[in-house]
Coordinates of C-alpha atoms in Angstrom, one line a residue:
Chain A
M9 CA -29.0 47.1 5.4
P10 CA -26.0 45.9 3.4
A11 CA -24.4 44.8 6.6
K12 CA -27.4 42.7 7.4
R13 CA -27.4 41.2 3.9
L14 CA -23.8 40.3 4.4
T15 CA -24.4 38.5 7.7
S16 CA -27.3 36.5 6.3
Q17 CA -25.3 35.6 3.3
R18 CA -22.5 34.4 5.6
G19 CA -25.0 32.3 7.5
V20 CA -26.1 30.5 4.3
W21 CA -22.5 30.1 3.3
N22 CA -21.6 28.5 6.7
K23 CA -24.5 26.1 6.3
L24 CA -23.5 25.2 2.8
R25 CA -19.9 24.7 3.9
A26 CA -21.0 22.4 6.8
I27 CA -23.0 20.3 4.4
G28 CA -20.2 20.1 1.9
I29 CA -17.6 19.1 4.5
C30 CA -20.0 16.4 5.7
I31 CA -20.3 15.0 2.2
F32 CA -16.6 15.0 1.8
A33 CA -16.1 13.4 5.2
I34 CA -18.4 10.5 4.2
M35 CA -16.7 10.1 0.9
I36 CA -13.3 9.9 2.5
L37 CA -14.1 8.0 5.7
L38 CA -16.6 5.4 4.5
P39 CA -14.1 3.3 2.6
I40 CA -11.6 3.6 5.4
S41 CA -14.2 2.6 8.0
Y42 CA -15.1 -0.5 5.9
V43 CA -11.4 -1.4 5.8
I44 CA -11.2 -1.0 9.6
L45 CA -14.3 -3.1 10.0
I46 CA -13.0 -5.9 7.9
S47 CA -9.7 -5.8 9.6
I48 CA -11.4 -6.9 12.9
T49 CA -13.8 -9.3 11.3
P50 CA -13.0 -13.1 11.6
D51 CA -12.2 -14.6 8.2
S52 CA -15.1 -17.0 8.5
E53 CA -17.6 -14.1 8.6
V54 CA -16.0 -12.0 5.8
G55 CA -18.4 -12.1 2.9
S56 CA -21.4 -13.4 4.9
G57 CA -24.7 -11.7 4.7
S58 CA -24.5 -9.4 7.6
L59 CA -22.2 -6.3 7.7
L60 CA -21.3 -6.5 11.4
P61 CA -19.5 -9.6 12.6
T62 CA -20.8 -11.5 15.6
H63 CA -17.6 -11.0 17.4
F64 CA -14.4 -9.0 16.8
A65 CA -11.3 -10.8 15.7
W66 CA -8.6 -8.5 17.1
N67 CA -6.1 -11.3 16.6
N68 CA -6.0 -10.4 12.9
Y69 CA -3.5 -7.8 14.0
V70 CA -1.4 -10.5 15.7
Q71 CA -1.6 -13.1 13.0
M72 CA -0.8 -10.8 10.2
W73 CA 2.9 -10.8 11.3
Q74 CA 3.1 -14.6 10.9
T75 CA 1.2 -15.2 7.6
V76 CA 3.5 -12.9 5.7
N77 CA 6.9 -11.8 7.0
L78 CA 5.5 -8.4 7.5
A79 CA 8.1 -7.2 10.1
Q80 CA 10.9 -8.0 7.7
N81 CA 9.0 -6.3 4.8
I82 CA 8.4 -3.2 6.8
Q83 CA 12.0 -3.1 7.8
N84 CA 13.1 -3.5 4.2
S85 CA 10.8 -0.7 3.1
I86 CA 12.2 1.6 5.8
I87 CA 15.8 1.0 4.9
I88 CA 15.2 1.3 1.2
S89 CA 12.9 4.4 1.4
A90 CA 15.2 6.2 3.9
F91 CA 18.3 5.8 1.9
T92 CA 16.5 6.8 -1.3
G93 CA 15.3 9.9 0.4
I94 CA 18.6 10.9 2.0
L95 CA 20.8 10.2 -1.1
S96 CA 18.4 11.8 -3.5
T97 CA 18.1 15.0 -1.4
I98 CA 21.9 15.4 -0.8
I99 CA 22.9 14.7 -4.4
A100 CA 20.1 16.9 -5.8
L101 CA 21.0 19.8 -3.5
G102 CA 24.3 20.3 -5.2
A103 CA 22.8 20.2 -8.7
A104 CA 19.9 22.5 -7.6
Y105 CA 22.4 25.0 -6.2
V106 CA 24.4 25.3 -9.4
L107 CA 21.3 25.3 -11.6
A108 CA 19.6 28.0 -9.5
R109 CA 22.5 30.3 -9.1
F110 CA 24.6 30.2 -12.2
Q111 CA 24.2 30.7 -15.9
F112 CA 26.4 28.2 -17.9
R113 CA 26.4 26.5 -21.1
G114 CA 24.1 23.4 -21.1
R115 CA 22.0 24.7 -18.2
K116 CA 18.9 24.8 -20.2
T117 CA 19.5 21.4 -21.7
F118 CA 20.0 20.1 -18.1
L119 CA 16.7 21.6 -17.0
L120 CA 14.8 20.3 -20.0
S121 CA 16.2 16.8 -19.5
L122 CA 15.1 16.9 -15.8
I123 CA 11.5 17.6 -16.9
T124 CA 11.7 15.0 -19.6
M125 CA 13.0 12.4 -17.1
Q126 CA 9.9 13.0 -15.0
T127 CA 7.5 12.2 -17.8
I128 CA 9.3 8.9 -18.8
P129 CA 6.9 6.1 -17.8
Q130 CA 8.4 4.1 -15.0
V131 CA 7.6 0.8 -16.7
M132 CA 9.8 1.9 -19.5
M133 CA 12.8 2.3 -17.2
L134 CA 12.3 -1.0 -15.5
L135 CA 13.0 -3.2 -18.5
P136 CA 16.4 -1.7 -19.5
L137 CA 17.5 -1.5 -15.9
F138 CA 16.7 -5.1 -15.5
V139 CA 18.6 -6.0 -18.7
I140 CA 21.6 -3.9 -17.6
L141 CA 21.6 -5.6 -14.2
V142 CA 21.5 -9.1 -15.7
I143 CA 24.3 -8.2 -18.1
I144 CA 26.5 -6.9 -15.2
Q145 CA 25.6 -9.9 -13.1
N146 CA 26.7 -12.3 -15.8
A147 CA 29.9 -10.3 -16.4
I148 CA 31.2 -10.0 -12.9
N149 CA 29.4 -13.0 -11.3
V150 CA 27.8 -11.0 -8.5
H151 CA 24.2 -11.2 -7.6
L152 CA 22.7 -7.7 -8.0
V153 CA 19.0 -8.2 -8.4
G154 CA 17.5 -8.3 -4.9
Q155 CA 20.2 -6.3 -3.2
Y156 CA 19.3 -3.2 -1.1
Y157 CA 21.7 -1.0 -3.0
T158 CA 20.3 -2.1 -6.4
V159 CA 16.8 -1.2 -5.3
I160 CA 17.8 2.1 -3.8
I161 CA 19.7 3.1 -7.0
T162 CA 16.9 2.2 -9.2
Y163 CA 14.4 4.2 -7.1
M164 CA 16.7 7.2 -7.7
T165 CA 15.9 7.1 -11.4
F166 CA 12.7 8.9 -10.5
A167 CA 13.4 10.3 -7.0
L168 CA 16.5 12.2 -8.1
P169 CA 15.1 14.3 -11.0
F170 CA 12.1 15.1 -8.8
A171 CA 14.3 16.1 -5.9
C172 CA 16.3 18.4 -8.2
W173 CA 13.2 20.2 -9.4
L174 CA 11.8 20.6 -5.9
L175 CA 15.0 21.9 -4.4
L176 CA 15.5 24.2 -7.4
S177 CA 12.2 25.9 -6.7
Y178 CA 13.1 26.3 -3.0
M179 CA 16.5 27.7 -3.9
A180 CA 14.9 30.3 -6.0
N181 CA 13.1 31.7 -3.0
I182 CA 16.3 32.3 -1.1
P183 CA 17.7 35.8 -1.8
V184 CA 21.0 35.6 -3.5
E185 CA 22.2 38.7 -1.7
L186 CA 22.9 36.7 1.4
E187 CA 25.5 34.6 -0.3
E188 CA 27.0 37.6 -2.1
A189 CA 27.5 39.2 1.3
G190 CA 29.2 36.1 2.5
L191 CA 31.5 36.0 -0.5
V192 CA 32.4 39.7 -0.1
D193 CA 33.3 39.1 3.5
G194 CA 35.8 36.5 2.4
C195 CA 34.0 33.2 2.8
T196 CA 34.9 30.4 0.3
R197 CA 32.1 29.0 -1.8
W198 CA 32.0 25.9 0.4
Q199 CA 31.6 28.0 3.6
V200 CA 28.8 30.0 2.0
V201 CA 27.0 26.8 1.1
R202 CA 27.6 25.2 4.4
H203 CA 26.7 28.2 6.7
I204 CA 24.2 30.1 4.6
V205 CA 22.5 28.0 2.0
F206 CA 22.3 24.8 3.9
P207 CA 20.4 26.1 7.0
L208 CA 18.0 28.1 4.8
M209 CA 17.3 25.1 2.6
L210 CA 16.5 22.8 5.5
P211 CA 12.7 22.9 5.2
G212 CA 13.0 22.2 1.5
M213 CA 15.3 19.3 2.1
V214 CA 12.8 17.9 4.6
V215 CA 10.0 18.0 2.0
S216 CA 12.3 16.5 -0.6
F217 CA 13.2 13.7 1.8
V218 CA 9.6 13.0 2.7
F219 CA 8.4 12.9 -0.9
S220 CA 11.3 10.7 -2.0
F221 CA 10.7 8.5 0.9
L222 CA 7.1 8.2 -0.1
L223 CA 7.9 7.5 -3.7
A224 CA 10.0 4.6 -2.7
W225 CA 7.5 3.3 -0.1
S226 CA 4.6 3.4 -2.5
D227 CA 6.3 1.7 -5.4
V228 CA 5.1 -1.7 -6.5
L229 CA 6.4 -2.0 -10.0
F230 CA 10.2 -1.9 -9.4
A231 CA 9.9 -3.8 -6.2
S232 CA 8.0 -6.6 -7.7
V233 CA 10.7 -7.3 -10.2
L234 CA 13.9 -6.2 -8.5
T235 CA 13.6 -7.5 -4.9
S236 CA 14.2 -11.0 -3.6
P237 CA 12.4 -12.6 -0.7
A238 CA 15.0 -11.2 1.7
T239 CA 14.5 -7.6 0.4
H240 CA 10.7 -7.7 -0.4
T241 CA 9.2 -4.3 0.5
V242 CA 5.8 -4.1 2.2
A243 CA 4.0 -3.5 -1.0
V244 CA 5.3 -6.8 -2.3
G245 CA 4.5 -8.5 1.0
L246 CA 0.9 -7.4 0.8
Q247 CA 0.6 -8.8 -2.7
A248 CA 1.4 -12.2 -1.3
Y249 CA -2.0 -12.2 0.5
I250 CA -3.8 -11.5 -2.7
A251 CA -1.7 -13.9 -4.8
S252 CA -2.7 -16.8 -2.5
G253 CA -6.3 -16.0 -3.4
E254 CA -5.6 -15.9 -7.1
A255 CA -3.9 -19.2 -6.8
G256 CA -7.1 -20.7 -5.4
G257 CA -6.3 -20.5 -1.7
D258 CA -8.0 -18.5 0.9
V259 CA -7.5 -14.7 1.1
Y260 CA -7.1 -13.7 4.7
W261 CA -9.1 -10.6 4.2
G262 CA -9.0 -9.5 7.8
Q263 CA -5.3 -9.9 8.1
L264 CA -4.7 -8.2 4.7
M265 CA -6.7 -5.2 5.8
A266 CA -5.0 -5.0 9.1
A267 CA -1.6 -5.2 7.3
S268 CA -2.7 -2.5 4.8
L269 CA -3.6 -0.1 7.6
T270 CA -0.4 -0.9 9.4
S271 CA 1.7 -0.1 6.4
G272 CA -0.3 3.0 5.3
L273 CA -1.1 4.8 8.5
P274 CA 2.5 5.7 9.6
I275 CA 2.9 7.3 6.2
V276 CA -0.3 9.3 6.6
I277 CA 0.9 10.4 10.0
I278 CA 4.3 11.5 8.7
F279 CA 2.7 13.4 6.0
L280 CA 0.2 15.2 8.2
F281 CA 3.0 16.1 10.5
F282 CA 4.8 17.8 7.7
Q283 CA 1.6 19.2 6.2
K284 CA 2.6 22.8 6.9
Y285 CA 5.9 22.6 5.1
I286 CA 4.3 20.8 2.2
M287 CA 1.5 23.3 1.7
G288 CA 3.9 26.2 2.3
G289 CA 6.3 25.0 -0.2
L290 CA 3.6 24.6 -2.7
A291 CA 2.2 28.1 -2.2
S292 CA 5.6 29.8 -2.3
G293 CA 6.8 27.9 -5.3
A294 CA 3.8 27.9 -7.5
V295 CA 1.9 31.1 -6.8
K296 CA 4.1 33.9 -5.8
G297 CA 6.7 35.1 -8.2
Chain B
M27 CA 6.7 7.8 -8.8
R28 CA 3.7 7.1 -6.8
E29 CA 2.0 8.2 -9.9
T30 CA 0.1 11.1 -8.5
Q31 CA 1.7 11.9 -5.3
V32 CA 4.6 13.9 -6.5
E33 CA 3.1 16.6 -8.7
P34 CA 2.3 19.5 -6.5
I35 CA 5.9 20.5 -5.8
T36 CA 7.1 19.5 -9.2
S37 CA 4.8 22.0 -10.6
S38 CA 5.9 24.6 -8.1
A39 CA 8.9 25.0 -10.3
A40 CA 6.6 26.5 -12.9
N41 CA 7.3 30.1 -12.1
T42 CA 10.6 29.4 -10.5
V43 CA 12.5 28.6 -13.6
S44 CA 11.6 31.9 -15.3
R45 CA 12.6 33.6 -12.1
V46 CA 16.0 32.2 -11.5
G47 CA 17.6 32.7 -14.9
P48 CA 18.5 36.3 -15.6
G49 CA 18.2 37.4 -12.0
V50 CA 21.3 35.6 -10.8
G51 CA 23.6 37.9 -9.0
K52 CA 26.3 39.8 -10.9
L53 CA 28.9 38.7 -8.5
Q54 CA 28.2 35.0 -9.0
K55 CA 28.2 35.4 -12.8
R56 CA 31.8 36.4 -12.7
N57 CA 32.9 33.4 -10.8
S58 CA 32.9 30.1 -12.6
P59 CA 30.1 27.8 -11.3
P60 CA 31.2 25.1 -8.8
Y61 CA 30.6 22.3 -11.3
W62 CA 31.8 19.7 -8.8
M63 CA 28.6 20.2 -6.8
M64 CA 26.6 19.2 -9.8
F65 CA 28.6 16.3 -11.1
P66 CA 27.3 13.6 -8.7
A67 CA 23.8 14.2 -9.9
L68 CA 24.8 14.6 -13.5
L69 CA 26.8 11.4 -13.5
L70 CA 24.2 9.4 -11.7
L71 CA 21.4 10.6 -14.0
I72 CA 23.5 9.6 -17.0
I73 CA 24.1 6.1 -15.5
I74 CA 20.6 5.4 -14.2
V75 CA 18.3 7.3 -16.6
V76 CA 20.1 8.1 -19.9
A77 CA 21.9 4.8 -20.4
P78 CA 18.8 2.7 -19.6
F79 CA 16.8 4.9 -22.0
L80 CA 19.2 4.1 -24.8
V81 CA 19.1 0.4 -23.9
A82 CA 15.4 0.6 -24.2
V83 CA 15.6 2.1 -27.6
Y84 CA 18.0 -0.6 -28.8
T85 CA 16.0 -3.4 -27.2
S86 CA 12.9 -2.3 -29.0
F87 CA 14.5 -3.3 -32.3
T88 CA 15.6 -6.7 -31.1
K89 CA 13.9 -10.0 -30.5
L90 CA 14.9 -10.2 -26.8
D91 CA 13.3 -12.9 -24.6
Q92 CA 14.2 -15.0 -21.6
Y93 CA 16.6 -17.2 -23.7
T94 CA 18.6 -14.3 -25.2
I95 CA 18.6 -12.0 -22.2
A96 CA 21.8 -13.5 -20.9
N97 CA 23.5 -12.6 -24.1
W98 CA 21.8 -9.3 -24.8
T99 CA 24.1 -7.9 -27.4
H100 CA 23.6 -11.0 -29.6
A101 CA 19.8 -10.9 -29.6
P102 CA 18.6 -11.0 -33.2
F103 CA 17.9 -7.5 -34.7
V104 CA 14.4 -7.4 -36.1
G105 CA 14.1 -3.7 -37.1
W106 CA 10.6 -2.2 -36.8
K107 CA 8.9 -5.6 -36.4
N108 CA 8.2 -5.1 -32.7
Y109 CA 6.5 -1.8 -33.5
V110 CA 4.3 -3.4 -36.1
N111 CA 3.5 -6.2 -33.7
A112 CA 2.6 -3.7 -31.0
F113 CA -0.2 -2.5 -33.2
T114 CA -1.4 -5.9 -34.4
Q115 CA -1.0 -8.4 -31.7
G116 CA 0.0 -7.1 -28.3
N117 CA 0.8 -9.7 -25.6
A118 CA -0.6 -13.2 -25.6
L119 CA -2.6 -12.7 -22.4
G120 CA -4.5 -9.5 -22.6
A121 CA -5.5 -6.6 -24.8
S122 CA -3.5 -5.6 -27.9
A123 CA -1.3 -2.5 -27.5
I124 CA -3.5 -0.4 -29.6
Q125 CA -6.5 -1.3 -27.5
S126 CA -4.5 -0.4 -24.4
V127 CA -3.7 3.0 -25.8
W128 CA -7.4 3.8 -26.0
V129 CA -8.0 2.4 -22.5
S130 CA -5.2 4.6 -21.1
I131 CA -6.3 7.7 -22.9
A132 CA -9.9 7.3 -21.8
F133 CA -8.8 6.5 -18.3
S134 CA -6.5 9.5 -17.9
L135 CA -8.9 11.9 -19.5
L136 CA -11.9 10.7 -17.5
T137 CA -10.1 10.8 -14.1
T138 CA -8.8 14.3 -14.8
I139 CA -12.2 15.5 -15.7
G140 CA -13.6 13.8 -12.6
I141 CA -11.2 15.2 -10.1
T142 CA -11.2 18.8 -11.3
P143 CA -14.7 19.9 -10.0
I144 CA -14.2 17.8 -6.8
G145 CA -10.9 19.4 -6.1
I146 CA -12.1 23.0 -6.7
I147 CA -15.2 22.5 -4.5
A148 CA -13.0 21.0 -1.7
A149 CA -10.6 23.9 -1.9
L150 CA -13.4 26.5 -1.8
L151 CA -14.9 24.8 1.3
V152 CA -11.8 25.1 3.4
N153 CA -10.3 28.3 2.0
K154 CA -11.8 30.8 4.6
P155 CA -10.9 30.2 8.2
F156 CA -13.4 28.4 10.4
R157 CA -13.3 26.3 13.6
G158 CA -11.7 23.0 13.0
Q159 CA -10.2 24.1 9.7
R160 CA -6.9 22.3 10.4
W161 CA -8.6 19.0 11.0
V162 CA -10.7 19.2 7.9
R163 CA -7.7 20.1 5.8
A164 CA -5.8 17.2 7.2
M165 CA -8.7 14.8 6.6
F166 CA -8.9 15.9 2.9
L167 CA -5.3 14.8 2.4
I168 CA -5.8 11.2 3.6
P169 CA -6.7 9.6 0.3
Y170 CA -3.8 11.3 -1.3
V171 CA -1.1 10.4 1.2
M172 CA -2.1 6.8 1.6
P173 CA 0.3 4.7 -0.4
I174 CA -1.4 3.9 -3.7
F175 CA -1.2 0.2 -3.1
V176 CA -3.2 0.6 0.1
N177 CA -5.8 2.5 -1.8
A178 CA -5.9 -0.2 -4.5
I179 CA -6.3 -2.9 -1.9
T180 CA -9.1 -0.9 -0.2
W181 CA -11.0 -0.6 -3.5
R182 CA -10.4 -4.2 -4.4
L183 CA -12.2 -5.0 -1.1
L184 CA -15.0 -2.4 -1.7
F185 CA -15.7 -3.8 -5.1
M186 CA -15.7 -7.5 -4.1
N187 CA -18.5 -9.3 -5.8
G188 CA -21.6 -10.0 -3.7
W189 CA -20.3 -8.8 -0.4
G190 CA -18.2 -5.7 -1.1
L191 CA -19.5 -2.4 0.3
I192 CA -20.4 -1.1 -3.2
D193 CA -22.5 -4.1 -4.1
R194 CA -24.1 -4.1 -0.7
I195 CA -25.1 -0.4 -1.1
L196 CA -26.2 -0.7 -4.7
S197 CA -28.3 -3.7 -4.1
A198 CA -29.9 -2.2 -1.0
L199 CA -30.9 0.8 -3.1
H200 CA -32.0 -1.6 -5.9
L201 CA -29.7 0.2 -8.3
A202 CA -27.7 -2.8 -9.4
S203 CA -27.5 -6.5 -8.9
K204 CA -25.4 -7.9 -6.1
N205 CA -23.4 -9.8 -8.7
T206 CA -22.2 -6.9 -10.8
F207 CA -18.6 -8.3 -11.1
W208 CA -16.7 -5.0 -10.8
L209 CA -13.2 -6.6 -10.8
I210 CA -13.5 -8.7 -13.9
G211 CA -15.2 -8.0 -17.2
P212 CA -16.3 -4.6 -18.7
H213 CA -17.2 -3.0 -15.4
S214 CA -13.6 -3.1 -14.3
F215 CA -12.8 0.0 -16.3
W216 CA -15.3 2.0 -14.2
A217 CA -14.1 0.5 -11.0
M218 CA -10.6 1.7 -11.9
V219 CA -11.9 5.2 -12.7
I220 CA -13.8 5.5 -9.5
A221 CA -10.9 4.2 -7.3
D222 CA -8.5 6.6 -9.1
I223 CA -10.8 9.6 -8.7
W224 CA -11.1 8.9 -5.0
S225 CA -7.3 8.6 -4.6
S226 CA -6.2 11.6 -6.6
W227 CA -8.7 14.5 -6.3
P228 CA -6.7 16.0 -3.4
F229 CA -4.1 16.8 -6.0
V230 CA -6.3 19.4 -7.7
Y231 CA -7.5 20.5 -4.2
L232 CA -3.9 21.2 -3.2
M233 CA -3.1 23.1 -6.4
V234 CA -6.3 25.2 -6.2
L235 CA -5.8 25.9 -2.5
A236 CA -2.4 27.3 -3.3
G237 CA -3.9 29.3 -6.2
L238 CA -6.6 30.8 -4.0
Q239 CA -4.0 32.3 -1.7
G240 CA -2.7 34.4 -4.6
I241 CA -6.1 36.1 -5.3
S242 CA -6.3 39.5 -3.7
D243 CA -9.3 40.3 -1.4
D244 CA -9.7 43.7 -3.0
L245 CA -11.1 42.1 -6.1
Y246 CA -13.9 40.5 -4.1
E247 CA -14.6 43.7 -2.1
S248 CA -15.0 45.8 -5.2
A249 CA -17.1 43.2 -6.9
H250 CA -19.2 43.1 -3.8
M251 CA -19.6 46.9 -3.9
D252 CA -20.8 46.5 -7.5
G253 CA -23.4 44.0 -6.2
A254 CA -22.0 40.9 -7.7
T255 CA -23.4 37.6 -6.3
P256 CA -21.0 35.0 -4.9
I257 CA -21.7 32.8 -7.9
R258 CA -20.9 35.7 -10.3
C259 CA -17.7 36.3 -8.3
F260 CA -16.7 32.7 -8.6
F261 CA -17.0 32.7 -12.4
S262 CA -15.7 36.2 -13.0
I263 CA -12.9 36.4 -10.4
T264 CA -11.9 33.1 -8.9
L265 CA -12.0 30.8 -11.9
P266 CA -10.1 33.2 -14.3
S267 CA -7.4 33.8 -11.6
L268 CA -7.0 30.1 -11.1
R269 CA -6.6 29.4 -14.8
P270 CA -2.8 29.1 -15.0
I271 CA -2.5 26.8 -12.0
L272 CA -5.5 24.7 -13.1
G273 CA -4.0 24.3 -16.6
L274 CA -0.8 23.0 -15.0
A275 CA -2.8 20.7 -12.6
L276 CA -4.8 19.2 -15.5
L277 CA -1.7 18.6 -17.6
L278 CA 0.2 16.9 -14.8
S279 CA -2.8 14.9 -13.8
T280 CA -3.3 13.6 -17.4
L281 CA 0.4 12.7 -17.6
N282 CA 0.5 10.9 -14.3
H283 CA -2.8 9.0 -14.7
F284 CA -1.5 7.8 -18.0
N285 CA 1.4 6.3 -16.2
N286 CA -0.7 4.7 -13.4
F287 CA 0.4 1.1 -13.1
T288 CA -0.1 0.3 -9.4
L289 CA -3.8 0.8 -9.1
P290 CA -5.0 -1.6 -11.8
F291 CA -2.1 -4.0 -11.1
I292 CA -3.2 -4.4 -7.5
M293 CA -7.0 -4.1 -8.1
F294 CA -7.2 -6.6 -10.9
G295 CA -4.0 -8.7 -10.8
T296 CA -2.6 -9.8 -14.1
P297 CA -3.8 -10.2 -16.7
P298 CA -6.7 -7.7 -16.1
A299 CA -9.9 -7.5 -18.1
P300 CA -9.1 -6.1 -21.6
Q301 CA -11.3 -3.1 -20.7
A302 CA -8.9 -2.2 -17.9
D303 CA -5.6 -3.2 -19.5
V304 CA -3.9 0.1 -19.4
L305 CA -0.7 0.6 -21.4
P306 CA 1.8 0.4 -18.5
L307 CA 0.2 -2.8 -17.3
N308 CA 0.2 -4.3 -20.8
V309 CA 3.9 -3.4 -21.1
Y310 CA 4.6 -5.2 -17.8
V311 CA 2.7 -8.3 -18.7
T312 CA 4.4 -8.4 -22.2
S313 CA 7.8 -8.0 -20.7
F314 CA 7.8 -9.9 -17.5
Q315 CA 5.1 -12.5 -17.9
T316 CA 5.3 -13.5 -21.5
F317 CA 9.0 -12.4 -21.6
N318 CA 8.8 -10.7 -24.9
F319 CA 11.2 -7.9 -23.9
G320 CA 11.6 -6.5 -27.4
L321 CA 7.9 -6.0 -27.9
G322 CA 7.6 -4.6 -24.3
A323 CA 10.3 -2.0 -25.1
A324 CA 8.6 -1.1 -28.3
M325 CA 5.3 -0.6 -26.5
S326 CA 6.8 1.5 -23.8
L327 CA 8.5 3.7 -26.4
L328 CA 5.1 4.2 -28.0
T329 CA 3.8 5.2 -24.6
L330 CA 6.6 7.7 -24.3
V331 CA 5.7 9.2 -27.7
L332 CA 2.1 9.6 -26.6
M333 CA 3.2 11.1 -23.3
M334 CA 5.2 13.7 -25.2
I335 CA 2.0 15.4 -26.3
P336 CA 0.9 16.6 -22.8
A337 CA 4.6 16.9 -21.8
F338 CA 5.2 19.3 -24.7
F339 CA 2.5 21.6 -23.4
Y340 CA 3.8 21.2 -19.8
I341 CA 7.3 22.2 -20.8
R342 CA 5.9 25.2 -22.7
M343 CA 4.0 26.3 -19.6
L344 CA 7.3 26.2 -17.6
R345 CA 8.5 28.9 -20.0
L346 CA 12.1 27.5 -20.2
G347 CA 12.6 29.5 -23.3
E348 CA 12.1 32.9 -21.8
E349 CA 15.1 33.0 -19.6
S350 CA 18.0 33.3 -22.0

């Protein structure tokens, strides 16, 4: 009898779950489907009475490369995001190692300031960074605003504290005994880090890279002030479509949606590819312990 | 920070910090720490975070504009005047700073309240194994991993007046007029809330999913023996066990939604309707469109002071104090 009750309950639960998942699927996929639909609708038919266009305008996906210099923007985004990810991860690794493994004076202050840094509103950092860049520019007569390295360094204002925290929590899950064994066997500190810590930290470093990359890729605020036409990221490039509409011109809705999908989907794919690491890191850091 | 995208792992440090402190190996304690490994990060953080922060504080006491920016140190010192102005006038284009404070508070609280039940339900749906679980889990992450500017463009399209999907559906159901004007005027606040809930609920989902892994099955089995219904189990076992991680999720969510700049910026452009003029957007317009850098700095410092309230609780939750 209890067994039977259990199975019938399970049947109800399965049905409820199926309904629930369907509701979520509609909620998630409906907006995305509308974007896909508009991306293949000719501009003349966007905003007309009928939902479905009379014919599909696949050439939105061709023309979007010409209306805005999208290829250049994507390339800029890749360069800037990749360097932000790599530099933040490498520099943070050293700090995370020392913070996770040693007690020293000022450690608590360092940890506390790392958290505080993450709560500072981004918009607050933009203004002084801009002021400082202008001052340096005037002092040494070199153009800094709009350079790759300037954008990369400014992105590290939020990528670096974040990467430190992330790697710190990964480091805490690696047994310290492994390193002690290495030290007892006569390795130097550097050899221990290189041959023991580094390989074990690799998954954590991948996640740190992916998140820092994403932070940089998604940013609009810093990019809209600190990039020049030559270094505009994809987020700024897409704004150009909207800006033309606000200035009274036509918004190429079809091309804008095609370009949005093109700049968003690779990120989604990268993320889903690393999904296991990300979920795993989350679980091991936040729940065990 | 893509405002919301980063939190899960950040928060994972929660228990870490209390774990690493006293447990460090004895052997390592005797050696002096390899400070050189930490110096690049320390130096860089001082240059790119601490120094600009101090500049922001100084700027907030000056009358800095596009004419004086070239000669920043000579900008006239005006004391607390910018702070007074922040409360009374705001920028010339949009809402006053004090109005923006309320918009931001309402926005971050409402979105947090909105995403919590959605995230919990989503996590419960996919927690137990079933066929296709991997695909459903992946699908649930899509809104979250889409760059926020893509989400904002998507919702700008959906809320387009007259022909956007929202107006089409609402008018077909005779619930609202086709000309509701979601992107300008008072409705824009709700447009922003809806778009933000859609983009950020998977954050709570991720946190709760991680929390569910930590609940032992024994609890459910013994509850089942005692004849507890699934609903009773949820309220007596699941929810109490999730409390710490939910608390963390809600705090981080409030903090990050308060900082959300990208979504309203792309959805409405500048200046937005006063009802949707969140504080970060107001600071941006004040600083970079009306070029009142001093006032902008004062407003952003006020933002920071407000943020310190949830941040204080967040830091307390990390239990930094317990380790020494």
